[in-house]
XYZ file of C-alpha atoms in Angstrom:
625
model
C 82.343 135.545 98.305
C 82.053 135.437 94.661
C 85.548 136.323 94.265
C 86.852 133.673 96.433
C 84.384 131.015 94.848
C 85.505 132.018 91.171
C 89.291 132.150 92.589
C 89.069 128.797 93.756
C 87.635 127.054 90.820
C 89.852 129.367 88.271
C 93.085 128.135 90.030
C 93.114 124.539 89.074
C 91.437 125.323 85.760
C 94.332 127.693 85.002
C 96.878 125.165 86.386
C 95.607 122.572 83.510
C 95.666 124.977 80.561
C 99.074 125.940 81.643
C 100.269 122.505 81.604
C 98.572 121.609 78.456
C 100.446 124.607 76.948
C 103.821 125.859 78.172
C 103.947 123.305 81.000
C 105.014 120.923 78.301
C 108.148 122.949 77.386
C 109.262 123.171 80.921
C 111.274 120.662 83.292
C 109.658 117.826 85.436
C 110.232 119.633 88.621
C 108.895 123.186 87.534
C 105.638 121.742 86.029
C 105.122 119.455 89.278
C 105.586 122.673 91.466
C 103.454 124.844 89.253
C 100.430 122.241 89.406
C 101.132 122.427 93.268
C 100.813 126.010 93.184
C 97.434 125.919 91.270
C 96.131 123.464 93.912
C 97.398 125.426 96.785
C 95.702 128.434 95.473
C 92.502 126.741 95.410
C 92.904 125.514 99.113
C 93.514 129.057 100.373
C 90.709 130.347 98.652
C 88.585 127.263 100.129
C 89.832 127.984 103.441
C 89.304 131.506 103.288
C 85.566 131.250 102.170
C 84.870 128.507 105.051
C 86.253 130.911 107.653
C 83.409 133.530 106.332
C 80.453 131.160 107.150
C 81.594 129.237 110.313
C 79.376 130.092 113.133
C 76.835 131.999 110.609
C 75.333 129.065 108.837
C 74.947 131.071 106.057
C 73.886 130.333 102.495
C 75.740 132.004 99.242
C 73.978 131.802 95.943
C 76.359 133.262 93.196
C 75.311 133.027 89.317
C 78.406 133.117 87.394
C 76.524 133.412 83.988
C 73.729 131.940 81.939
C 74.313 128.835 79.989
C 71.604 128.131 77.968
C 67.554 128.530 77.596
C 64.982 127.461 75.483
C 61.552 125.826 75.406
C 60.643 127.087 79.017
C 64.086 125.243 80.255
C 67.029 127.250 81.694
C 70.685 126.425 82.572
C 73.008 128.554 84.513
C 76.598 128.213 85.815
C 75.463 128.861 89.485
C 77.162 128.170 92.806
C 75.712 127.298 96.138
C 77.882 127.874 98.818
C 77.034 126.725 102.426
C 79.100 124.856 105.266
C 78.760 121.402 103.899
C 80.090 122.636 100.420
C 82.814 124.516 102.328
C 84.146 121.663 104.240
C 84.089 119.363 101.219
C 85.838 122.078 99.084
C 88.500 122.414 101.944
C 88.696 118.508 102.134
C 89.225 118.058 98.346
C 91.999 120.764 98.029
C 93.577 120.009 101.045
C 94.091 116.017 100.158
C 94.534 117.083 96.462
C 97.621 119.358 97.198
C 99.161 116.816 99.445
C 99.015 114.158 96.290
C 100.208 116.686 94.125
C 103.247 117.218 96.502
C 104.017 113.428 96.439
C 103.619 113.160 92.856
C 106.355 115.432 92.241
C 108.741 112.668 93.989
C 106.747 109.748 92.655
C 106.409 110.815 89.186
C 109.630 112.456 88.854
C 111.113 109.941 86.086
C 108.215 109.320 84.232
C 107.535 110.549 80.668
C 104.495 112.647 80.111
C 104.535 114.864 83.273
C 102.851 117.889 81.495
C 100.146 115.647 80.531
C 99.955 113.965 84.110
C 99.923 117.110 86.120
C 97.251 118.583 83.506
C 94.620 115.775 84.359
C 95.321 116.002 87.690
C 94.568 119.601 87.970
C 91.792 119.063 85.628
C 90.416 116.565 88.072
C 90.654 119.075 90.971
C 88.642 121.751 88.921
C 85.808 119.289 87.867
C 85.386 117.895 91.535
C 85.146 121.341 92.986
C 82.511 121.844 90.289
C 80.687 119.141 91.770
C 81.031 120.490 95.072
C 80.075 124.096 94.270
C 77.243 123.789 92.121
C 73.947 125.059 92.295
C 72.592 124.197 88.969
C 72.510 120.651 88.617
C 73.348 120.799 85.103
C 76.555 122.471 85.720
C 76.949 119.746 88.717
C 76.889 117.232 85.761
C 79.374 118.963 83.897
C 81.831 118.162 86.881
C 80.196 114.893 87.327
C 81.491 113.596 83.684
C 84.411 115.643 84.078
C 85.884 113.503 86.661
C 84.578 110.191 84.858
C 86.742 111.590 81.591
C 89.658 112.474 84.038
C 89.735 109.165 85.989
C 89.836 107.351 82.453
C 92.627 109.414 81.350
C 94.616 109.043 84.528
C 93.841 105.189 85.041
C 95.260 104.580 81.600
C 98.137 106.939 81.930
C 100.632 104.201 81.295
C 98.691 103.609 78.164
C 101.514 101.405 76.807
C 100.062 98.399 78.587
C 96.742 97.401 77.147
C 95.255 96.246 80.472
C 95.675 99.884 81.751
C 93.389 101.156 79.086
C 91.279 98.582 79.461
C 90.900 99.323 83.119
C 90.425 103.056 82.434
C 87.525 102.255 79.927
C 85.771 99.509 82.235
C 85.756 102.711 84.707
C 84.286 104.992 82.024
C 81.463 102.601 80.836
C 80.220 101.216 84.435
C 80.208 104.630 85.913
C 78.187 105.788 82.928
C 75.508 103.412 83.927
C 75.192 105.223 87.096
C 74.810 108.434 85.292
C 71.724 107.337 83.470
C 70.150 107.515 86.607
C 71.286 111.233 87.087
C 70.198 112.198 83.691
C 66.666 110.636 84.018
C 66.395 112.802 87.389
C 67.459 116.067 85.722
C 64.887 115.289 82.893
C 61.891 115.054 85.319
C 63.157 118.083 87.414
C 63.301 120.201 84.088
C 60.169 119.188 82.938
C 58.433 120.072 86.380
C 60.363 123.309 87.162
C 61.921 124.655 84.108
C 65.366 123.540 85.490
C 66.918 121.729 88.146
C 69.214 122.978 91.051
C 69.952 122.144 94.455
C 68.450 125.219 95.898
C 65.136 124.322 93.904
C 65.108 120.561 95.513
C 65.471 122.198 98.851
C 62.588 124.501 98.342
C 60.185 122.292 96.375
C 60.824 118.758 97.731
C 58.030 119.105 100.584
C 55.560 119.983 98.054
C 56.282 116.915 95.572
C 54.190 113.946 95.630
C 55.136 110.744 97.410
C 55.919 108.946 94.557
C 57.750 111.718 92.400
C 59.903 111.882 95.561
C 60.417 108.219 95.590
C 61.136 108.099 91.628
C 63.568 111.078 92.007
C 65.538 109.679 95.092
C 65.833 106.105 93.523
C 67.282 108.104 90.342
C 69.276 109.555 92.551
C 70.597 106.879 94.396
C 71.531 105.134 91.303
C 73.820 107.770 90.100
C 75.621 107.722 93.437
C 75.821 104.106 93.287
C 77.723 104.092 90.043
C 80.296 107.012 90.760
C 80.830 105.563 94.291
C 81.276 101.973 93.445
C 78.769 100.420 95.658
C 76.927 97.276 95.000
C 76.336 96.189 92.526
C 78.497 98.284 90.310
C 81.635 97.855 92.346
C 83.766 96.225 89.781
C 85.562 98.991 88.192
C 87.251 100.297 91.418
C 89.833 97.252 92.188
C 90.734 97.464 88.199
C 91.303 101.149 88.470
C 94.427 100.304 90.579
C 96.184 99.993 87.196
C 96.852 103.799 87.272
C 99.620 105.369 89.260
C 99.600 105.213 93.052
C 98.897 109.027 93.562
C 95.969 108.593 91.009
C 94.618 105.749 93.161
C 94.931 107.898 96.325
C 93.184 110.899 94.292
C 90.247 108.866 93.060
C 89.696 107.056 96.438
C 90.288 109.337 98.932
C 88.354 112.650 98.599
C 87.335 113.042 95.002
C 85.704 110.664 92.766
C 84.266 107.841 94.663
C 82.756 110.158 97.578
C 81.217 112.115 94.975
C 78.168 109.789 95.235
C 77.835 110.116 98.935
C 78.156 113.773 98.642
C 75.318 113.880 96.040
C 73.276 112.156 98.526
C 73.814 114.638 101.362
C 73.515 117.588 98.658
C 70.116 116.214 97.843
C 68.965 115.377 101.599
C 65.942 117.453 101.508
C 64.455 115.376 98.619
C 65.504 112.045 100.281
C 63.975 113.109 103.572
C 60.438 112.886 101.929
C 61.283 109.616 100.643
C 61.355 107.175 103.654
C 61.721 103.955 101.419
C 64.895 105.383 99.385
C 66.436 106.223 102.782
C 66.052 102.778 104.272
C 67.315 101.275 100.773
C 70.432 103.455 101.004
C 71.126 102.412 104.566
C 70.639 98.618 103.551
C 72.635 99.208 100.459
C 75.454 100.838 102.297
C 75.752 98.039 104.944
C 75.792 95.179 102.422
C 78.720 96.981 100.492
C 80.418 97.711 103.613
C 80.657 93.912 104.658
C 80.998 93.009 100.973
C 84.139 94.963 100.589
C 85.506 94.078 103.937
C 85.397 90.373 103.284
C 86.619 90.870 99.561
C 89.647 92.927 101.262
C 90.308 89.994 103.430
C 91.289 87.846 100.841
C 93.501 89.926 98.395
C 97.289 89.549 98.025
C 97.818 92.919 96.246
C 98.045 95.635 98.450
C 96.380 98.402 96.311
C 93.556 95.814 95.923
C 92.963 95.462 99.463
C 92.890 99.120 99.924
C 90.503 99.436 97.021
C 88.171 96.942 98.541
C 88.675 98.656 101.780
C 87.340 102.100 100.109
C 84.476 100.460 98.720
C 83.618 99.001 102.223
C 84.011 102.585 103.862
C 82.175 104.292 101.140
C 79.425 101.793 102.377
C 79.347 103.415 105.652
C 78.949 106.618 104.203
C 76.022 105.255 102.471
C 74.577 103.883 105.745
C 75.206 107.248 107.257
C 73.095 109.116 104.480
C 70.312 106.628 104.631
C 69.999 107.542 108.076
C 69.337 110.978 107.207
C 72.606 112.394 109.047
C 74.490 114.814 106.953
C 77.153 115.635 109.609
C 77.737 112.052 110.470
C 78.246 111.623 106.607
C 80.434 114.162 106.097
C 82.509 113.600 109.407
C 83.001 109.831 108.158
C 83.942 111.118 104.443
C 86.717 113.427 105.777
C 87.973 110.850 108.158
C 88.130 108.528 105.418
C 90.025 110.958 102.990
C 92.690 111.375 105.582
C 93.268 107.764 106.666
C 92.904 106.303 103.166
C 94.998 108.853 100.989
C 97.663 108.467 103.901
C 97.475 104.535 103.221
C 97.226 104.462 99.245
C 100.622 107.163 99.444
C 102.323 104.842 102.025
C 101.363 101.497 99.994
C 103.290 103.619 96.978
C 106.627 103.828 98.842
C 106.325 100.287 99.914
C 105.794 99.211 96.523
C 108.519 101.641 95.127
C 111.081 100.014 97.494
C 110.461 96.506 96.321
C 110.714 97.301 92.753
C 107.070 97.600 91.876
C 106.048 94.479 93.632
C 102.677 94.765 95.159
C 101.927 91.134 96.669
C 102.118 91.838 100.443
C 103.515 88.092 100.917
C 106.679 89.103 98.998
C 107.306 92.115 101.563
C 107.822 91.538 105.060
C 109.698 92.701 108.100
C 112.722 94.176 106.325
C 110.788 96.935 105.189
C 109.999 97.993 108.744
C 113.245 97.923 109.672
C 114.696 99.495 106.500
C 111.849 102.132 106.358
C 110.708 103.137 110.037
C 109.062 106.323 108.701
C 106.963 104.690 106.398
C 105.891 101.954 108.864
C 104.736 104.529 111.263
C 102.674 106.451 108.577
C 101.128 103.108 107.620
C 100.354 102.204 110.788
C 98.560 105.402 111.628
C 96.278 104.956 108.811
C 95.817 101.024 109.510
C 94.849 101.782 113.116
C 92.398 104.396 112.155
C 91.096 102.373 109.093
C 90.518 99.759 111.808
C 88.792 101.960 114.448
C 91.006 101.596 117.154
C 89.731 103.533 119.991
C 90.166 107.215 120.066
C 91.339 107.429 116.329
C 89.347 109.277 113.735
C 87.936 106.120 112.194
C 86.704 104.808 115.682
C 84.916 108.096 116.120
C 83.353 108.519 112.544
C 82.352 104.958 112.187
C 80.678 104.953 115.463
C 78.704 107.690 114.349
C 77.409 105.745 111.798
C 76.655 102.700 113.590
C 75.151 104.562 116.345
C 72.638 106.347 113.898
C 71.909 102.653 112.462
C 70.908 101.557 115.895
C 68.988 104.779 117.127
C 66.569 104.518 114.168
C 63.306 102.613 114.267
C 62.534 99.644 111.676
C 63.860 96.375 110.444
C 66.181 97.917 107.866
C 67.966 99.888 110.220
C 68.196 97.027 112.661
C 69.773 95.006 109.868
C 72.030 97.643 108.625
C 73.315 98.067 112.212
C 74.219 94.316 112.375
C 75.835 93.983 108.863
C 77.622 97.285 109.925
C 79.106 95.888 113.074
C 79.978 92.545 111.222
C 82.028 94.643 108.414
C 83.660 96.661 111.571
C 85.328 93.304 112.669
C 86.361 92.179 109.345
C 88.012 95.667 108.769
C 89.846 95.332 111.917
C 91.169 91.918 110.878
C 91.906 92.784 107.225
C 93.788 95.906 108.242
C 96.007 94.132 110.795
C 96.385 91.300 108.225
C 97.801 93.942 106.012
C 100.353 95.099 108.616
C 101.170 91.920 109.977
C 102.047 90.353 106.400
C 103.562 93.318 104.694
C 105.738 94.681 107.547
C 106.376 92.042 110.051
C 105.957 88.969 108.087
C 108.945 86.744 106.822
C 108.237 85.599 103.362
C 109.708 82.735 101.781
C 110.470 84.672 98.283
C 110.760 88.269 99.384
C 111.150 90.726 96.572
C 114.499 92.289 96.033
C 114.934 95.954 97.622
C 115.147 98.780 95.530
C 116.634 101.886 97.190
C 114.693 105.039 96.083
C 116.630 108.505 96.640
C 113.233 110.181 96.268
C 111.979 108.532 99.339
C 112.343 111.416 102.047
C 110.174 113.582 99.408
C 107.533 111.158 99.340
C 107.085 110.926 102.924
C 107.070 114.483 104.116
C 103.258 115.111 102.774
C 102.173 112.277 104.644
C 102.882 113.532 108.118
C 99.948 115.691 108.114
C 97.539 112.993 107.056
C 98.841 110.647 109.720
C 98.179 113.192 112.487
C 94.473 113.972 111.142
C 94.247 109.971 110.860
C 94.771 109.636 114.706
C 93.238 113.008 115.978
C 90.616 114.351 113.876
C 88.090 112.258 115.468
C 88.108 114.886 118.376
C 86.145 117.503 116.324
C 83.301 115.580 116.463
C 83.073 113.227 119.586
C 79.898 111.397 120.679
C 78.130 113.477 123.658
C 79.006 110.759 126.063
C 82.634 111.762 125.988
C 81.695 115.214 127.413
C 83.294 117.132 124.328
C 81.666 119.568 121.962
C 80.713 118.011 118.790
C 82.123 121.005 116.662
C 81.760 119.647 113.222
C 77.955 118.814 113.977
C 77.404 122.551 115.178
C 79.277 123.970 112.279
C 77.471 122.087 109.690
C 73.631 122.725 111.160
C 71.345 124.034 109.232
C 72.878 124.013 105.995
C 70.501 124.255 102.905
C 67.391 123.242 104.585
C 68.730 119.691 105.731
C 66.186 118.341 108.373
C 67.561 118.312 111.756
C 69.233 115.084 112.838
C 68.469 114.119 116.484
C 71.969 112.899 118.393
C 71.775 109.276 118.919
C 70.896 108.900 122.576
C 73.647 108.538 124.943
C 73.272 104.864 125.995
C 73.243 103.949 122.508
C 76.605 106.153 122.188
C 77.957 104.174 125.045
C 77.012 100.680 123.921
C 78.477 101.550 120.212
C 81.733 102.945 121.524
C 82.480 99.801 123.875
C 81.334 97.303 121.071
C 83.159 99.240 118.391
C 86.426 98.826 120.569
C 85.968 95.571 121.415
C 85.284 94.637 117.675
C 88.705 96.287 116.580
C 90.652 94.774 119.454
C 89.258 91.232 118.665
C 90.232 91.959 115.032
C 93.696 92.842 116.131
C 93.897 89.762 118.335
C 92.988 87.252 115.667
C 95.053 89.008 112.957
C 97.897 88.661 115.295
C 97.216 85.055 115.961
C 96.658 84.392 112.264
C 99.436 86.552 110.686
C 101.791 87.602 113.481
C 105.663 87.334 113.928
C 106.474 83.769 113.533
C 103.383 82.697 111.790
C 103.187 81.131 108.259
C 99.864 82.126 106.920
C 98.817 80.598 103.484
C 99.451 82.879 100.868
C 96.908 81.492 98.393
C 93.694 82.831 99.345
C 91.531 80.295 97.475
C 88.367 81.968 98.773
C 85.156 83.317 96.623
C 85.970 86.733 98.235
C 89.422 86.663 96.453
C 87.567 87.312 93.167
C 85.417 90.001 94.551
C 82.731 86.865 95.249
C 82.458 86.641 91.199
C 80.943 89.777 90.111
C 83.299 90.190 87.482
C 82.586 86.639 86.112
C 78.898 87.023 86.656
C 78.946 90.486 84.652
C 81.437 88.859 81.938
C 78.651 85.732 81.534
C 75.325 87.871 81.775
C 76.315 91.090 80.106
C 79.740 91.203 78.315
C 79.671 87.488 76.915
C 76.047 87.989 75.380
C 76.960 91.371 73.962
C 80.076 90.244 72.495
C 77.851 87.232 70.718
C 75.520 89.798 69.647
C 78.382 92.176 68.324
C 79.839 89.071 66.520
C 76.437 88.020 65.099
C 75.786 91.849 63.768
C 79.412 91.955 62.463
C 79.219 88.771 60.433
C 75.383 88.021 59.641
C 74.091 91.503 59.639
C 77.117 93.651 58.464
C 78.779 91.214 56.199
C 76.115 88.881 54.674
C 73.315 91.318 54.603
C 74.468 95.030 54.612
C 77.865 94.284 52.683
C 76.300 92.010 50.115
C 73.285 94.085 49.538
C 75.653 96.987 49.133
C 77.834 95.195 46.599
C 75.002 93.694 44.907
C 73.564 97.119 44.367
C 76.515 98.583 43.245
C 76.978 95.650 40.475
C 73.309 96.098 39.540
C 74.037 99.750 38.834
C 77.045 98.927 37.292
C 75.751 96.604 34.536
C 72.938 98.836 34.204
C 75.227 101.619 33.222
C 77.112 99.108 30.701
C 73.633 98.687 29.295
C 72.870 102.250 28.643
C 76.548 103.067 27.664
C 75.977 100.532 24.929
C 73.227 102.699 23.540
C 75.600 105.639 23.242
C 78.301 104.488 20.522
C 77.669 107.283 18.265
C 76.616 104.694 15.136
C 73.235 105.809 13.446
C 72.119 102.099 13.747
C 72.457 102.134 17.339
C 70.916 105.387 18.018
C 67.851 104.055 15.639
C 67.570 101.436 17.730
C 67.572 103.072 21.012
C 65.090 105.344 19.740
C 62.814 102.586 18.476
C 63.122 100.755 22.003
C 61.968 104.132 23.579
C 59.125 104.352 21.395
C 57.988 100.870 21.783
C 58.273 101.475 25.678
C 56.058 104.875 25.444
C 53.427 102.984 23.407
C 53.165 100.155 25.585
C 52.910 102.773 28.632
C 50.247 104.457 26.621
C 48.308 101.381 25.836
C 48.149 100.529 29.545
C 47.085 103.792 30.811
C 44.008 103.670 28.060
C 43.172 100.215 28.749
């Protein structure tokens, strides 16, 4: 097992190093295939490792080396592998491999291909560190690493200042959440002399309730920042400035899901802080509805999918707040498949209309000219909308059934919000399909044939198949099929057993969820279907993400800029610069005065000697007085 885990990490790390050195001298094609091979090797190791753990429920602890120690504190480069880490590693490497393959066609004419694939490989490496790490300081290395790579990839086209600004915005806002993880690590290190996932699982039951609550909220803050949940959502829509494969990588199975994965990994701690679980469920449900409403009013196809990601990760938080680790992982995997599919299919559409992102300038001709992309996009959309029997239908239904089966008003309210978000999700998903692929725009964007379209389509078909059928790995009991994923994840890392929702709740949710999805389809067809001329200007508040950006600009960025201007002009310029300048002038004047006493003339020397004696006599007189 140790060999497999090390191999899993080494492949993408070696790939990034290769791209940074000799990869720069290779052709675009060779550099791209080398990057794919690196991730493919990691995927092979991930599948082999998972096959050894399935059916055994065994946990493997691997200590690679000591990192540093001192003052009673120790940090290790250690790994902890259980079924949860195994499924996450397979999901990350599988989706990343398809995104790499897609990138070889999508980025084939871009400059800086070695830099692009270097960051992409490095991103996968750091995400695997998060997935496999036992020591939380080692996990923090991966946590910050994906933050750096996202900054570099979002701003990949750095000639445009807006892209660099978007990358910086993502970097700064996610750092706010990271403060929570740093504080939690400091508290754990103070208590235990170190911090690790296995230590948390073994010690969580012995912690005082207040300590569990404080640690739980700090972990939740870290997860909120990384996963773009309320109120730290504003960086994710702007992250669309990066290349489309980067958007797929960040939004599907890697960075934004890292927060939900952290909550699953530390469930033994959260299980002893029920107020944190309730807050997580409520926060996730509010974010799910917020993201869905904001997506409903966007015109930019990538921003629609970005707000959709915020909403779907909200469902993961809701499941984590219900204490359902298999349910959270189920929705994380289903979302990884259909969202990466939607992003990459959207990239094909954008490429076909010369870089245009506005869905109101696309239309039915794209469906006729690109039937393959249309089918792919439709597979992702129906799964996102939770149409019956798709992956999204089963995974989202599991989350809603969890919330409805738990007692207490926070879970009841979360379930209501989640159901409302489910209806809005279906509405915006089919608004997107009808407008972008069945509409008749007044000002269509010119069609730009792309010879690489076939190569971009090929990696998407496995995702389309999974978007449709993956749900059958974990259907509700009412369907009479075995919940294979639940059985495979049972008992990992000391996770408390989660009772399956009652059958009557599952039946109610299955029927209601299907009705909401169909109602969303019906309403979308009425509003945006063929022959309709929907208003293209969405003047709703939700079009601006309910003004969160403007609020932060007013309450945080504005005062910060004023403070910076004040300190630059009043403090740095008026006080420090003048003070330093005045001091320099005084020293210069003094040095000139002193130099006037060293002319070499006897008369000057005598005057200086007499003046010095006078000063000495005055000093002695004062001391004797």
